[in-house]
């Protein structure tokens, strides 16, 4: 070792955590770590030599993170255009879908070129769908900037938009070619959005990883404040999701476990008319998971202690857990049941629920009697 | 055998010809024969027990064939709704795509239910795309009613719509679950549309089946008049397409051979602004195939005799073969080159053409110099 080298000050950038999604020809890597947006240009140049790009983002994300990305891509000599959409769920719609496609085609991108989804689940779902249909499928990169997107929506290839008949009813399965989850990008996220995403993190513990749930109970403050625990939590969640996606890419079986808390959660989103000022997705999921555990207690499947423990943890991080927590109320048990029936996971009148035998012991129950659910909801509404 | 049975008059309905498309889990059958629409109810009931249906068709096809289909489905006790769209290429558009999706969702079809595309390539491409995206993919049945749709568009899973940037630029690969090609449905087709479809039939001979081309030279009258040769021609074409689709489902390689005549053909469609009164797709393909052979002569690849033979056969059935055959003209060589560049099969400036060494000896040439093409077109425009 020469003395010059020995005395040079060096910045240590920790290598990102890599979680592979093993889907054969459709496989890809999830890279997790701070500062990945700043290093994106180099990473892209290395992985996709000769390709051109269209970055699609929303205005809020653009304000905080777009310059870092375009700067990095310019430094790496990459050729790209940028499209900024309105922030919010409203962009998962036919008109925005059509105009995003028009932008991509105007940029003359070819099949081997890539779209970049820089944003939360809304941008990821929309851009993934656009990538899935332009020229019958072009490649795309997920750069998730919300916690929900980093641990859930950016991984697994579900894409889509909403219609007046319900959310996510139109879309395709289309896997990204790379996911770059820049964990420091979450620092600018609204606390409420961070918490909402945390509900999905906790979900992976509750599905089948009790040790992870216990770890979260001990370390959630570090996850929220951006310590090393954040990377670890996100990586654990991504590994869990990658595993489920690998064994059931098209959601014909076990992937349904990822819907823990979601049947109730979706119903709550529906009865509050997807009004994010009242309830965001992750909050619905938090209440839904608490209810799924309580319903499992009601069905004599789960101990009351486990249900209480789940509720206590969600409340500790500031998430809602009761129907009464939703501002403006959630209507009657009958209205909730109607919303449950509308949910696309309902098949031919029988209800599919994710139930549980305790923390980390969830399972798919595909023949739950609607009457029992309704009675349970009636009880919960009475307090 | 009892005497009662022996004396009963029986109608002999020949069993349909079955061409399997061997795509593993995505595999399906193409059934070819007269009267298949009348027998569709039974066939569907047997293959997809318990499913519900939405028939999507256009008004012209509805007038001729919808009653036979709905009658047959009603007789079989099937549950279905019907959607009638405007006839013509204009229905391969975003607004019609969106409204067709809305109809399907309004009918509350679930993932296991099926759409039925009753019509030509327009209906098939649109409905296939709708099926590909509703609930991230539902099943569908192709019931092609044009010759082009029976031998080409209904088989292979390419679906899509047009945009202002070009044709078929938005869509998905989504295989049907069954194709019912009722050969007698073609009796109501306009002669011009039949001829246009015939160009695609002849194409299969020209690609790699010289014996089929010779058979067509001898039997084309029987194909046009609806004799047994029609079924044989359609089955041969479907077998050829099924084979290519099997070895290259997503068109990353040999499937490009199916584009014989299409680079020139698409350019002609573009410069005539997709005005079907001037030129329909199959006519563009006929001229394109004649040009592809002549261009191959120009490149010293193909004998002038083979090119003349191809031209003679296409002319015999009444198809156009020369740039001068397009009413209103096709502009300059430069304008045609611009249209060729816009075509999606152009990659990074190099031109991919299907060229040929003679009848049935086509191959993919992916590095054709634009100057040579332009000079050739200039010559052809001069007569
Ligand atoms: N595809 C899937 O598998 C899947 C899974 C779960 C959820 N989803 C979908 O994800 C969507 C919800 O995702 P979401 O919660 O990320 O919503 P979102 O994309 O709307 O993001 C929430 C808000 O945060 C802003 N934002 C994003 N990143 C930011 C940052 N780093 N700093 C500051 N602000 C930032 C956005 O502009 C937006 O206003 C829903 O449409 C849901 O259906 C999809
Ligand atoms: N997906 C593919 O692989 C593929 C391949 C080739 C072409 N295509 C597409 O197919 C489309 C052209 O298909 P097409 O030529 O069938 O056009 P089409 O569907 O418009 O049909 C042509 C006309 O014939 C009418 N018609 C259909 N069946 C009839 C019948 N039995 N009797 C009387 N009238 C009838 C229709 O109403 C229409 O007016 C184009 O959009 C092209 O892009 C797709
Ligand atoms: Zn969720
Ligand atoms: Zn064609």
CSV table of N, CA and C in Angstrom, one decimal, chain B residues 193-255:
chain,number,residue,atom,x,y,z
B,193,UNK,N,-62.8,-7.7,-49.3
B,193,UNK,CA,-62.2,-8.2,-48.0
B,193,UNK,C,-61.7,-9.6,-48.1
B,194,UNK,N,-62.5,-10.4,-48.8
B,194,UNK,CA,-62.0,-11.8,-49.0
B,194,UNK,C,-60.7,-11.9,-49.7
B,195,UNK,N,-60.6,-11.1,-50.8
B,195,UNK,CA,-59.3,-11.1,-51.5
B,195,UNK,C,-58.2,-10.6,-50.6
B,196,UNK,N,-58.5,-9.5,-49.9
B,196,UNK,CA,-57.4,-9.0,-49.0
B,196,UNK,C,-56.9,-10.0,-48.0
B,197,UNK,N,-57.8,-10.8,-47.5
B,197,UNK,CA,-57.4,-11.9,-46.6
B,197,UNK,C,-56.6,-12.9,-47.3
B,198,UNK,N,-57.0,-13.1,-48.6
B,198,UNK,CA,-56.3,-14.2,-49.4
B,198,UNK,C,-54.8,-13.8,-49.5
B,199,UNK,N,-54.5,-12.5,-49.5
B,199,UNK,CA,-53.0,-12.2,-49.6
B,199,UNK,C,-52.3,-12.8,-48.4
B,200,UNK,N,-52.9,-12.8,-47.2
B,200,UNK,CA,-52.2,-13.4,-46.1
B,200,UNK,C,-52.1,-14.9,-46.2
B,201,UNK,N,-53.1,-15.5,-46.9
B,201,UNK,CA,-53.0,-17.0,-47.1
B,201,UNK,C,-51.8,-17.3,-48.0
B,202,UNK,N,-51.8,-16.6,-49.1
B,202,UNK,CA,-50.7,-16.8,-50.1
B,202,UNK,C,-49.3,-16.6,-49.4
B,203,UNK,N,-49.3,-15.6,-48.5
B,203,UNK,CA,-48.0,-15.3,-47.7
B,203,UNK,C,-47.4,-16.5,-47.1
B,204,UNK,N,-48.2,-17.4,-46.5
B,204,UNK,CA,-47.6,-18.6,-45.9
B,204,UNK,C,-46.9,-19.5,-46.9
B,205,UNK,N,-47.5,-19.6,-48.1
B,205,UNK,CA,-46.8,-20.3,-49.2
B,205,UNK,C,-45.5,-19.7,-49.5
B,206,UNK,N,-45.5,-18.3,-49.6
B,206,UNK,CA,-44.3,-17.6,-50.0
B,206,UNK,C,-43.2,-17.6,-49.0
B,207,UNK,N,-43.6,-17.7,-47.7
B,207,UNK,CA,-42.6,-17.7,-46.6
B,207,UNK,C,-41.7,-19.0,-46.7
B,208,UNK,N,-42.4,-20.1,-46.6
B,208,UNK,CA,-41.5,-21.4,-46.6
B,208,UNK,C,-42.3,-22.6,-47.0
B,209,UNK,N,-43.3,-22.4,-47.8
B,209,UNK,CA,-44.1,-23.6,-48.2
B,209,UNK,C,-44.5,-23.6,-49.7
B,210,UNK,N,-43.5,-23.8,-50.5
B,210,UNK,CA,-43.7,-23.7,-52.0
B,210,UNK,C,-44.8,-24.6,-52.5
B,211,UNK,N,-44.9,-25.8,-51.8
B,211,UNK,CA,-46.0,-26.7,-52.3
B,211,UNK,C,-47.3,-26.1,-52.0
B,212,UNK,N,-47.5,-25.4,-50.9
B,212,UNK,CA,-48.8,-24.8,-50.6
B,212,UNK,C,-49.1,-23.7,-51.7
B,213,UNK,N,-48.0,-22.9,-52.0
B,213,UNK,CA,-48.2,-21.9,-53.0
B,213,UNK,C,-48.7,-22.5,-54.3
B,214,UNK,N,-48.0,-23.6,-54.7
B,214,UNK,CA,-48.4,-24.3,-56.0
B,214,UNK,C,-49.9,-24.8,-55.9
B,215,UNK,N,-50.2,-25.3,-54.7
B,215,UNK,CA,-51.6,-25.8,-54.5
B,215,UNK,C,-52.6,-24.6,-54.6
B,216,UNK,N,-52.2,-23.5,-54.1
B,216,UNK,CA,-53.1,-22.3,-54.2
B,216,UNK,C,-53.2,-21.9,-55.7
B,217,UNK,N,-52.1,-21.9,-56.4
B,217,UNK,CA,-52.2,-21.5,-57.8
B,217,UNK,C,-53.3,-22.4,-58.5
B,218,UNK,N,-53.3,-23.7,-58.1
B,218,UNK,CA,-54.3,-24.6,-58.7
B,218,UNK,C,-55.7,-24.6,-58.2
B,219,UNK,N,-55.8,-24.2,-56.9
B,219,UNK,CA,-57.1,-24.4,-56.2
B,219,UNK,C,-57.7,-23.1,-55.7
B,220,UNK,N,-57.2,-22.0,-56.0
B,220,UNK,CA,-57.7,-20.7,-55.4
B,220,UNK,C,-59.2,-20.5,-55.7
B,221,UNK,N,-59.7,-20.9,-56.9
B,221,UNK,CA,-61.1,-20.7,-57.2
B,221,UNK,C,-62.0,-21.4,-56.2
B,222,UNK,N,-61.5,-22.6,-55.8
B,222,UNK,CA,-62.3,-23.4,-54.8
B,222,UNK,C,-62.3,-22.7,-53.4
B,223,UNK,N,-61.1,-22.1,-53.1
B,223,UNK,CA,-61.0,-21.3,-51.8
B,223,UNK,C,-62.0,-20.2,-51.9
B,224,UNK,N,-62.0,-19.4,-52.9
B,224,UNK,CA,-62.9,-18.3,-53.0
B,224,UNK,C,-64.4,-18.7,-53.0
B,225,UNK,N,-64.7,-19.8,-53.7
B,225,UNK,CA,-66.1,-20.1,-53.9
B,225,UNK,C,-66.7,-20.9,-52.6
B,226,UNK,N,-65.8,-21.3,-51.7
B,226,UNK,CA,-66.3,-21.9,-50.5
B,226,UNK,C,-66.4,-23.4,-50.6
B,227,UNK,N,-65.6,-24.0,-51.5
B,227,UNK,CA,-65.5,-25.5,-51.6
B,227,UNK,C,-64.6,-26.0,-50.5
B,228,UNK,N,-64.4,-27.3,-50.5
B,228,UNK,CA,-63.6,-27.9,-49.4
B,228,UNK,C,-62.2,-27.3,-49.4
B,229,UNK,N,-61.7,-26.8,-50.5
B,229,UNK,CA,-60.4,-26.2,-50.5
B,229,UNK,C,-60.3,-25.0,-49.6
B,230,UNK,N,-61.4,-24.3,-49.3
B,230,UNK,CA,-61.4,-23.2,-48.4
B,230,UNK,C,-60.9,-23.7,-47.0
B,231,UNK,N,-61.5,-24.7,-46.5
B,231,UNK,CA,-61.1,-25.2,-45.2
B,231,UNK,C,-59.7,-25.7,-45.2
B,232,UNK,N,-59.3,-26.3,-46.3
B,232,UNK,CA,-57.9,-26.8,-46.3
B,232,UNK,C,-56.9,-25.6,-46.3
B,233,UNK,N,-57.2,-24.6,-47.1
B,233,UNK,CA,-56.3,-23.4,-47.2
B,233,UNK,C,-56.2,-22.8,-45.8
B,234,UNK,N,-57.4,-22.6,-45.1
B,234,UNK,CA,-57.4,-21.9,-43.8
B,234,UNK,C,-56.6,-22.8,-42.8
B,235,UNK,N,-56.8,-24.1,-42.8
B,235,UNK,CA,-56.1,-25.0,-41.9
B,235,UNK,C,-54.6,-24.9,-42.1
B,236,UNK,N,-54.2,-24.9,-43.4
B,236,UNK,CA,-52.8,-24.9,-43.7
B,236,UNK,C,-52.2,-23.6,-43.2
B,237,UNK,N,-52.9,-22.5,-43.4
B,237,UNK,CA,-52.4,-21.2,-43.0
B,237,UNK,C,-52.3,-21.2,-41.4
B,238,UNK,N,-53.4,-21.7,-40.8
B,238,UNK,CA,-53.3,-21.7,-39.3
B,238,UNK,C,-52.2,-22.6,-38.8
B,239,UNK,N,-52.0,-23.7,-39.4
B,239,UNK,CA,-50.9,-24.6,-38.9
B,239,UNK,C,-49.6,-23.9,-39.1
B,240,UNK,N,-49.4,-23.2,-40.1
B,240,UNK,CA,-48.2,-22.4,-40.4
B,240,UNK,C,-48.0,-21.3,-39.3
B,241,UNK,N,-49.1,-20.6,-39.1
B,241,UNK,CA,-49.0,-19.5,-38.1
B,241,UNK,C,-48.8,-20.1,-36.7
B,242,UNK,N,-49.5,-21.2,-36.4
B,242,UNK,CA,-49.4,-21.8,-35.0
B,242,UNK,C,-47.9,-22.3,-34.8
B,243,UNK,N,-47.3,-22.8,-35.9
B,243,UNK,CA,-45.9,-23.2,-35.7
B,243,UNK,C,-45.0,-22.1,-35.4
B,244,UNK,N,-45.1,-21.0,-36.1
B,244,UNK,CA,-44.3,-19.8,-35.9
B,244,UNK,C,-44.5,-19.2,-34.5
B,245,UNK,N,-45.7,-19.2,-34.1
B,245,UNK,CA,-46.1,-18.6,-32.8
B,245,UNK,C,-45.5,-19.5,-31.7
B,246,UNK,N,-45.5,-20.8,-31.9
B,246,UNK,CA,-45.0,-21.7,-30.9
B,246,UNK,C,-43.5,-21.5,-30.7
B,247,UNK,N,-42.7,-21.3,-31.8
B,247,UNK,CA,-41.3,-21.2,-31.7
B,247,UNK,C,-40.9,-19.8,-31.3
B,248,UNK,N,-41.7,-18.8,-31.4
B,248,UNK,CA,-41.3,-17.4,-31.1
B,248,UNK,C,-42.6,-16.6,-30.7
B,249,UNK,N,-43.1,-16.9,-29.6
B,249,UNK,CA,-44.4,-16.3,-29.2
B,249,UNK,C,-44.3,-14.8,-29.2
B,250,UNK,N,-43.2,-14.2,-28.7
B,250,UNK,CA,-43.2,-12.8,-28.5
B,250,UNK,C,-42.5,-12.0,-29.6
B,251,UNK,N,-42.3,-12.7,-30.7
B,251,UNK,CA,-41.7,-12.0,-31.9
B,251,UNK,C,-40.4,-11.4,-31.6
B,252,UNK,N,-39.4,-12.2,-31.1
B,252,UNK,CA,-38.1,-11.7,-30.9
B,252,UNK,C,-37.2,-12.3,-32.0
B,253,UNK,N,-37.7,-13.2,-32.8
B,253,UNK,CA,-36.9,-13.9,-33.8
B,253,UNK,C,-37.7,-14.2,-35.0
B,254,UNK,N,-37.8,-15.6,-35.3
B,254,UNK,CA,-38.4,-16.0,-36.6
B,254,UNK,C,-39.8,-15.6,-36.9
B,255,UNK,N,-40.6,-15.2,-35.8
B,255,UNK,CA,-42.0,-14.7,-36.1
B,255,UNK,C,-42.0,-13.6,-37.0
